[in-house]
Each structure stands twice: as structure tokens, then as C-alpha cells.
PDB file of C-alpha atoms in Angstrom:
ATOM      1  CA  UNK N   1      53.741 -25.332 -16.427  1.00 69.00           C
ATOM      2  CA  UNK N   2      54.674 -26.694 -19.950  1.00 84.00           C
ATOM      3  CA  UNK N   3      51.854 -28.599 -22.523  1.00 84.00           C
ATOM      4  CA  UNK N   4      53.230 -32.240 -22.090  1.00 86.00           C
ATOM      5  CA  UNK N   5      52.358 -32.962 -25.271  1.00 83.00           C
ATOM      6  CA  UNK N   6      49.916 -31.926 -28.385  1.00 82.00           C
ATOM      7  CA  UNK N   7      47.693 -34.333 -29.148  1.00 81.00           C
ATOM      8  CA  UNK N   8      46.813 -32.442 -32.086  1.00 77.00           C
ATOM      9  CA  UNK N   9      50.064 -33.059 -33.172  1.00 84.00           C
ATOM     10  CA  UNK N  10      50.329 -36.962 -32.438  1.00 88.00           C
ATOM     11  CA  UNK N  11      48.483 -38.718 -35.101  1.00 91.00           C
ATOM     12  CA  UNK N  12      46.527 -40.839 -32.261  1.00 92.00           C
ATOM     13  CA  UNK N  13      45.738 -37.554 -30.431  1.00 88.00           C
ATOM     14  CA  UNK N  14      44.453 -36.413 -33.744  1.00 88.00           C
ATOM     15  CA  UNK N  15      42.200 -39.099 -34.777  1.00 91.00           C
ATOM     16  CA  UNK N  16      41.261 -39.804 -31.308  1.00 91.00           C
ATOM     17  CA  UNK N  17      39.851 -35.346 -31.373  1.00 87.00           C
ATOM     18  CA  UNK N  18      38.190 -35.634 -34.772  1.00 88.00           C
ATOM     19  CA  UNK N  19      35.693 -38.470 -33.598  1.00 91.00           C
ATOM     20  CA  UNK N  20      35.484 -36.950 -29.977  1.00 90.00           C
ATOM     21  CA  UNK N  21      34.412 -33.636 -32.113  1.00 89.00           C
ATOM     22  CA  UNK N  22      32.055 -35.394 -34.022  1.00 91.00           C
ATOM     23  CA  UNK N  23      30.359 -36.381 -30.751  1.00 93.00           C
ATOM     24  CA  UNK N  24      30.126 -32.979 -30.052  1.00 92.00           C
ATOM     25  CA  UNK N  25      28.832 -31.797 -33.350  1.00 92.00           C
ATOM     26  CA  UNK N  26      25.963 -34.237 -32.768  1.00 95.00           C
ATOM     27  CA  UNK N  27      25.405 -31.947 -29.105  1.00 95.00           C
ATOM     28  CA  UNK N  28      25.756 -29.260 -31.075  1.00 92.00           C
ATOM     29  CA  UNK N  29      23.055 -29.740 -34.010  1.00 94.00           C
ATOM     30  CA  UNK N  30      20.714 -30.808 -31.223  1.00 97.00           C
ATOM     31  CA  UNK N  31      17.604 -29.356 -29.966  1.00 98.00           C
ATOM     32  CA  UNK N  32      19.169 -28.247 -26.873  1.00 98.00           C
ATOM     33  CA  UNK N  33      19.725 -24.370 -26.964  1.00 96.00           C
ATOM     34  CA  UNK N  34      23.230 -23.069 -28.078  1.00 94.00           C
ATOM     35  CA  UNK N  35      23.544 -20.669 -24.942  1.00 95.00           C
ATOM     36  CA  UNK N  36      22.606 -23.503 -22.561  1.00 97.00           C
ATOM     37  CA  UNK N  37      25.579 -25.845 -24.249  1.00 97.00           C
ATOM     38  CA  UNK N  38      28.082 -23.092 -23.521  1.00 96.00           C
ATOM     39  CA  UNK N  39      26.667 -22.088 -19.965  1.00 97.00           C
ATOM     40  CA  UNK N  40      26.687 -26.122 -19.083  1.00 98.00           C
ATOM     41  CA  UNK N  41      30.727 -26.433 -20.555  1.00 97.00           C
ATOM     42  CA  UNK N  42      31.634 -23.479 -19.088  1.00 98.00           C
ATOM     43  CA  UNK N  43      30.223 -24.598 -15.360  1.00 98.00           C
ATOM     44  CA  UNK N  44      31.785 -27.986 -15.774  1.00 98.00           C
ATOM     45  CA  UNK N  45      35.188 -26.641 -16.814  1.00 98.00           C
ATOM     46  CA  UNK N  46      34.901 -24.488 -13.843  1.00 98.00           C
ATOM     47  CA  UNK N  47      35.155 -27.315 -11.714  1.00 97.00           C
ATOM     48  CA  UNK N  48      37.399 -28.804 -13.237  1.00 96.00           C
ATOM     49  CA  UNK N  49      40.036 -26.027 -12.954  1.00 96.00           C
ATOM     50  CA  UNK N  50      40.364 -26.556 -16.490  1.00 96.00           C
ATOM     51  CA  UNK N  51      41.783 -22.775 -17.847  1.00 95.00           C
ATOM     52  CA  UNK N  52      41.590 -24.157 -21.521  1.00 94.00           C
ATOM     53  CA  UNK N  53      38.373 -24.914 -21.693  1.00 95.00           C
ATOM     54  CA  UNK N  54      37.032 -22.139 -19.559  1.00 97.00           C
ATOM     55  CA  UNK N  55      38.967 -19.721 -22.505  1.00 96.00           C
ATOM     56  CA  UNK N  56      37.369 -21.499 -24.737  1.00 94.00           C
ATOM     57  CA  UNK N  57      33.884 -21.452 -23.712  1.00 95.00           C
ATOM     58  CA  UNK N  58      34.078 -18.381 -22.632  1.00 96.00           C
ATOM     59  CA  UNK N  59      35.053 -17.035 -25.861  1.00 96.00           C
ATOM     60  CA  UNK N  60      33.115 -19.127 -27.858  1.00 93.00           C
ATOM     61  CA  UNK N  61      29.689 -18.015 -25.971  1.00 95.00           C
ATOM     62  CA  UNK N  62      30.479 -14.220 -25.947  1.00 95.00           C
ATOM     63  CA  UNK N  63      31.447 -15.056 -30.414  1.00 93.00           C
ATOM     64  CA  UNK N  64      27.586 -16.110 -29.910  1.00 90.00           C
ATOM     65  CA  UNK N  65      26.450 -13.180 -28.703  1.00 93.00           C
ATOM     66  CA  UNK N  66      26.217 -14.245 -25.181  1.00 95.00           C
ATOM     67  CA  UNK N  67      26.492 -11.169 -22.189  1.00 96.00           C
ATOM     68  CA  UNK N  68      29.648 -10.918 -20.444  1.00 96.00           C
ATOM     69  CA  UNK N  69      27.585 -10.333 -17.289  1.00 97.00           C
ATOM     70  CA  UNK N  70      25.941 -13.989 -17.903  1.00 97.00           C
ATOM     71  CA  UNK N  71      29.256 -15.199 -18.300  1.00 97.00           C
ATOM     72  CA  UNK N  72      30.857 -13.582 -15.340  1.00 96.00           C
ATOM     73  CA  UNK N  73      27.589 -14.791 -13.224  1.00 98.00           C
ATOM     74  CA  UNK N  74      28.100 -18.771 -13.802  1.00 98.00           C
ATOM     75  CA  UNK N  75      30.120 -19.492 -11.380  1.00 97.00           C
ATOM     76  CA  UNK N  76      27.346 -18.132  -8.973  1.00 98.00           C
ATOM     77  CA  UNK N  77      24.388 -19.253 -11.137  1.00 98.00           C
ATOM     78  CA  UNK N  78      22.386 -19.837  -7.933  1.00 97.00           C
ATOM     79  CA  UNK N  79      22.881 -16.344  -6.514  1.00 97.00           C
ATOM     80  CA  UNK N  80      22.356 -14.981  -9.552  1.00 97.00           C
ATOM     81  CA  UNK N  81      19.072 -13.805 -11.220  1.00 97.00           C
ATOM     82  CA  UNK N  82      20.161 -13.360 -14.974  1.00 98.00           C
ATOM     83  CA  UNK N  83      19.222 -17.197 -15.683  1.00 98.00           C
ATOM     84  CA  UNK N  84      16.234 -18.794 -16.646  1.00 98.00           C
ATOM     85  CA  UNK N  85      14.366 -21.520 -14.437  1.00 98.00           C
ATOM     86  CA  UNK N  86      15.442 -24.242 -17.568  1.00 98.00           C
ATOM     87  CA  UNK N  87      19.175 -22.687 -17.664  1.00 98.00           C
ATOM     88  CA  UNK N  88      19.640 -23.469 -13.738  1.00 98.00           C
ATOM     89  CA  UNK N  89      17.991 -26.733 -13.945  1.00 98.00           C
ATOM     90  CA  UNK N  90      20.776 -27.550 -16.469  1.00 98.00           C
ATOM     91  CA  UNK N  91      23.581 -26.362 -14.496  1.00 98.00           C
ATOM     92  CA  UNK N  92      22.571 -28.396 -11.317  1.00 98.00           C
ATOM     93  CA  UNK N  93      22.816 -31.383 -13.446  1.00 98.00           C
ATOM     94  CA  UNK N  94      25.888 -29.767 -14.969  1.00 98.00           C
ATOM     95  CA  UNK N  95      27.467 -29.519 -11.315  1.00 96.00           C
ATOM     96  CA  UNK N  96      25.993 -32.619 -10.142  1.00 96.00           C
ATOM     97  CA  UNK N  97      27.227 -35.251 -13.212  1.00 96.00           C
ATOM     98  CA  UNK N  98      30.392 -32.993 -12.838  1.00 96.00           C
ATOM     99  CA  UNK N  99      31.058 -34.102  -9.081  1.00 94.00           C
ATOM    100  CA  UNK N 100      30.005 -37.204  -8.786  1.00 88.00           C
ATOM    101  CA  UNK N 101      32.401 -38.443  -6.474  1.00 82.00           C
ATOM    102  CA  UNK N 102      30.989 -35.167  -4.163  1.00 80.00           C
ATOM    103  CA  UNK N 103      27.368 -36.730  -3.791  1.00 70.00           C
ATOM    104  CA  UNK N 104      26.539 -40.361  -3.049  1.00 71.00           C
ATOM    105  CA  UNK N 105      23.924 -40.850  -5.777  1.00 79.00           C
ATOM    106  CA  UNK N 106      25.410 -38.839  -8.462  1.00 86.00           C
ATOM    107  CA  UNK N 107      22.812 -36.781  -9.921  1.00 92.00           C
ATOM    108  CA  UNK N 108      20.217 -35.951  -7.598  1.00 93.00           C
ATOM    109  CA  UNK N 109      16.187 -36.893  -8.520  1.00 94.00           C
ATOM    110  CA  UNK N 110      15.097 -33.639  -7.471  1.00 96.00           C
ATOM    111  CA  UNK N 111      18.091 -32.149  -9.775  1.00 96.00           C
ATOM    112  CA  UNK N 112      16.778 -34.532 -12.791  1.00 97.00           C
ATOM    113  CA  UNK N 113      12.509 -33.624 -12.269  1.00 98.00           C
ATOM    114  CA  UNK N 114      13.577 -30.124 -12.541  1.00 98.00           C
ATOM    115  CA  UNK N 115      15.645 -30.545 -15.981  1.00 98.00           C
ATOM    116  CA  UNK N 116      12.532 -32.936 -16.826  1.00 98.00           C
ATOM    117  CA  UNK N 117      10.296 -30.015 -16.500  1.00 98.00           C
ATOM    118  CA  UNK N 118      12.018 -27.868 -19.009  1.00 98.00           C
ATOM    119  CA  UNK N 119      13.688 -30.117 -21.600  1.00 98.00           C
ATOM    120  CA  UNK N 120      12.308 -33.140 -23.902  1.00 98.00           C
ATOM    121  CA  UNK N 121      13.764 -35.921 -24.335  1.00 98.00           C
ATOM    122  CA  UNK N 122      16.135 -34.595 -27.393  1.00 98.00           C
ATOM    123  CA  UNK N 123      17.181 -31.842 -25.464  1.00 98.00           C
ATOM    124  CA  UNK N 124      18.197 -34.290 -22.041  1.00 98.00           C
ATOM    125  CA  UNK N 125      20.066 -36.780 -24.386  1.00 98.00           C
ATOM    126  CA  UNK N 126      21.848 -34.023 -25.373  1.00 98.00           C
ATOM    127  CA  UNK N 127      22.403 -32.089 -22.475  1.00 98.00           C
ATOM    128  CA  UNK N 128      23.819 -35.862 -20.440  1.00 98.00           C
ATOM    129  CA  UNK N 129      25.632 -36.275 -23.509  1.00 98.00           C
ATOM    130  CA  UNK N 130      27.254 -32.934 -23.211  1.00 98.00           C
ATOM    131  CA  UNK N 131      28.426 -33.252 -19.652  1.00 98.00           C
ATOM    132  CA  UNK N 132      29.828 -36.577 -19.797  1.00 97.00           C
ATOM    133  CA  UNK N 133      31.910 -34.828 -22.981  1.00 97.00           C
ATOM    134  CA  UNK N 134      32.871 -31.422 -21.314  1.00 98.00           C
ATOM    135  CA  UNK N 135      33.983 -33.779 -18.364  1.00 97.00           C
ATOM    136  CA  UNK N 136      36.060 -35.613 -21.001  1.00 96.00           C
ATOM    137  CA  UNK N 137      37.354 -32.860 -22.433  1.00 95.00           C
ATOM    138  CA  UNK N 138      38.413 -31.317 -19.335  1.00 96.00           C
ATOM    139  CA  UNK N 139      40.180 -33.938 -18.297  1.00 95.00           C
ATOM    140  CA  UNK N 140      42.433 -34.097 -21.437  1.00 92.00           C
ATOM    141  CA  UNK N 141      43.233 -30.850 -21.344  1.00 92.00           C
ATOM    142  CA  UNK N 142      44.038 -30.505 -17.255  1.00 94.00           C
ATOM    143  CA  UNK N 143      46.274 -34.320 -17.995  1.00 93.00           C
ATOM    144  CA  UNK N 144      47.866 -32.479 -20.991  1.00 90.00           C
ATOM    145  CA  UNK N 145      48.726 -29.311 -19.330  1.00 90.00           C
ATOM    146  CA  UNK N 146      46.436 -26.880 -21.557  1.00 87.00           C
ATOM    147  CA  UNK N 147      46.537 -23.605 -20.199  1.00 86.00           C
ATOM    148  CA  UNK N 148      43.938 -20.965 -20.676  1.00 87.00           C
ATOM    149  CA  UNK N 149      44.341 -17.763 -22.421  1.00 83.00           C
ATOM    150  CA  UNK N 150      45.622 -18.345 -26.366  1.00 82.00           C
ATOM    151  CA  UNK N 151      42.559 -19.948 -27.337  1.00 79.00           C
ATOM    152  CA  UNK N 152      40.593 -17.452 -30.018  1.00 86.00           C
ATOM    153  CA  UNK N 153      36.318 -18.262 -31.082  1.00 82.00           C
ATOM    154  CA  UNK N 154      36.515 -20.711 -33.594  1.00 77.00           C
ATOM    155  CA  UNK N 155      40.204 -22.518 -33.407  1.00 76.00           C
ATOM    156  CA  UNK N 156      39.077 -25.647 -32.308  1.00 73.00           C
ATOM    157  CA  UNK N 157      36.945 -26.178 -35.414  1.00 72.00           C
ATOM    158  CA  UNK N 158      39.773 -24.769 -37.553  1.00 70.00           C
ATOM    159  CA  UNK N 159      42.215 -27.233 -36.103  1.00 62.00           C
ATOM    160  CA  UNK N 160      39.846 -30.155 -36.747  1.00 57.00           C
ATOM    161  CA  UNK N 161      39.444 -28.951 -40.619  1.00 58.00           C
TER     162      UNK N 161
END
């Protein structure tokens, strides 16, 4: 499977990433915790059988100093006891806003008190915001034919400038 095209190489693709990464720069000088953005993108990229952005979240968290046994474990975050009460709150609305063709009322109200009860409002504004974007994201990459593996901690900022 070949990249159909590089939108970082198409001056539409480029301008089009620079203000979709300034969206996420805004997600990522938020309150909401570093480790929980990059648990949340990872899960949603998971889905989304997106290989690029699973590399790069991947890579990104472990650059942060995240554990390559939490890593490993998000894919299985329920059976899984290495996450904290707030972290799995966020992933069910990560996997819920991320399928919401799976589940007639999108994100479920039992899904949202429990990310109520660990977040402020910052923090949920935020943490929407970032799966609406990861869901984005994934689906450029996946329509673009981005395959995992290449991608090294800190290229995507690099390529930005």
C-alpha cells in the first residue's frame, strides 16, 4: 500500500496541517494531563486502524516518559489495572465519541458523569476537543494511506516548523 499523496507536500495539505496543529497545541497547553492526551489518541487511533498515528502516539508517550506496559495495556484498558479511575473515564469517552455510529446515543450519560467526576470543565473541553481531533486526524492519515512505523518522537512538530 503506497501514500496517495503528502499533504505535507501540497501547499493546501500544508496550510490545511499547520492550523489543524494549532488546534492541537491549544489541547496540548491545556489543563488536561499530558499522559491522558496520549492514552486518549492512542485508543482512538486504535480503532481506527490507523498505524500512523498509533506510531506516533506511541512514540510520542513513551519520549514522555510513559511505561511501555501502560502502553501495551490500552487496548485492554478495562481489563487492565495500571490506569487510574480519571484515565478510564477518559478512554470510555475516547471509545465512545470514537464509535459513534456503534451506539445509538453517541456518548453514553453514564460514560460522561464518570469523566464529570474527575475532570473540570478545562480539562472536558479539552479532552472532547481532543477526540473529535484524533478522529480527524485518523481519518487523514487512513484516506492518505499513512502507514505506521517511520514516524520518530517529535517529527510532526519538526515538519510543522
Amino acid at each position: 500500500m503506497d501514500t496517495r499523496i503528502n499533504l505535507f507536500e501540497n501547499e493546501i495539505g500544508l496550510r490545511f496541517a499547520k492550523r489543524f496543529a494549532g488546534a492541537g497545541l491549544v489541547i496540548h497547553d491545556s489543563p488536561l494531563p499530558r499522559s491522558t492526551q496520549e492514552l486518549v489518541s492512542l485508543r482512538a487511533s486504535q480503532i481506527n486502524g490507523c498505524g500512523h498515528c498509533v506510531d506516533m502516539h506511541v512514540k510520542e508517550a513513551a519520549a514522555a516518559g510513559e511505561s511501555a506496559v501502560r502502553l501495551h495495556l490500552v487496548a485492554a484498558w478495562r481489563e487492565s489495572t495500571v490506569f487510574t479511575e480519571a484515565e478510564q473515564a477518559a478512554l470510555a469517552l475516547a471509545e465512545e465519541g470514537t464509535r459513534l455510529a456503534d451506539a445509538g446515543q453517541g456518548v453514553s450519560d453514564a460514560t460522561w458523569a464518570r469523566v464529570r467526576e474527575h475532570y473540570d470543565d478545562d480539562q472536558i473541553a479539552a479532552l472532547v476537543a481532543l477526540v473529535a481531533l484524533i478522529n480527524a486526524a485518523n481519518r487523514l492519515a487512513v484516506i492518505t494511506h499513512q502507514r505506521g512505523g517511520a514516524y520518530e518522537a517529535g517529527m510532526f512538530a519538526a515538519a510543522l516548523g
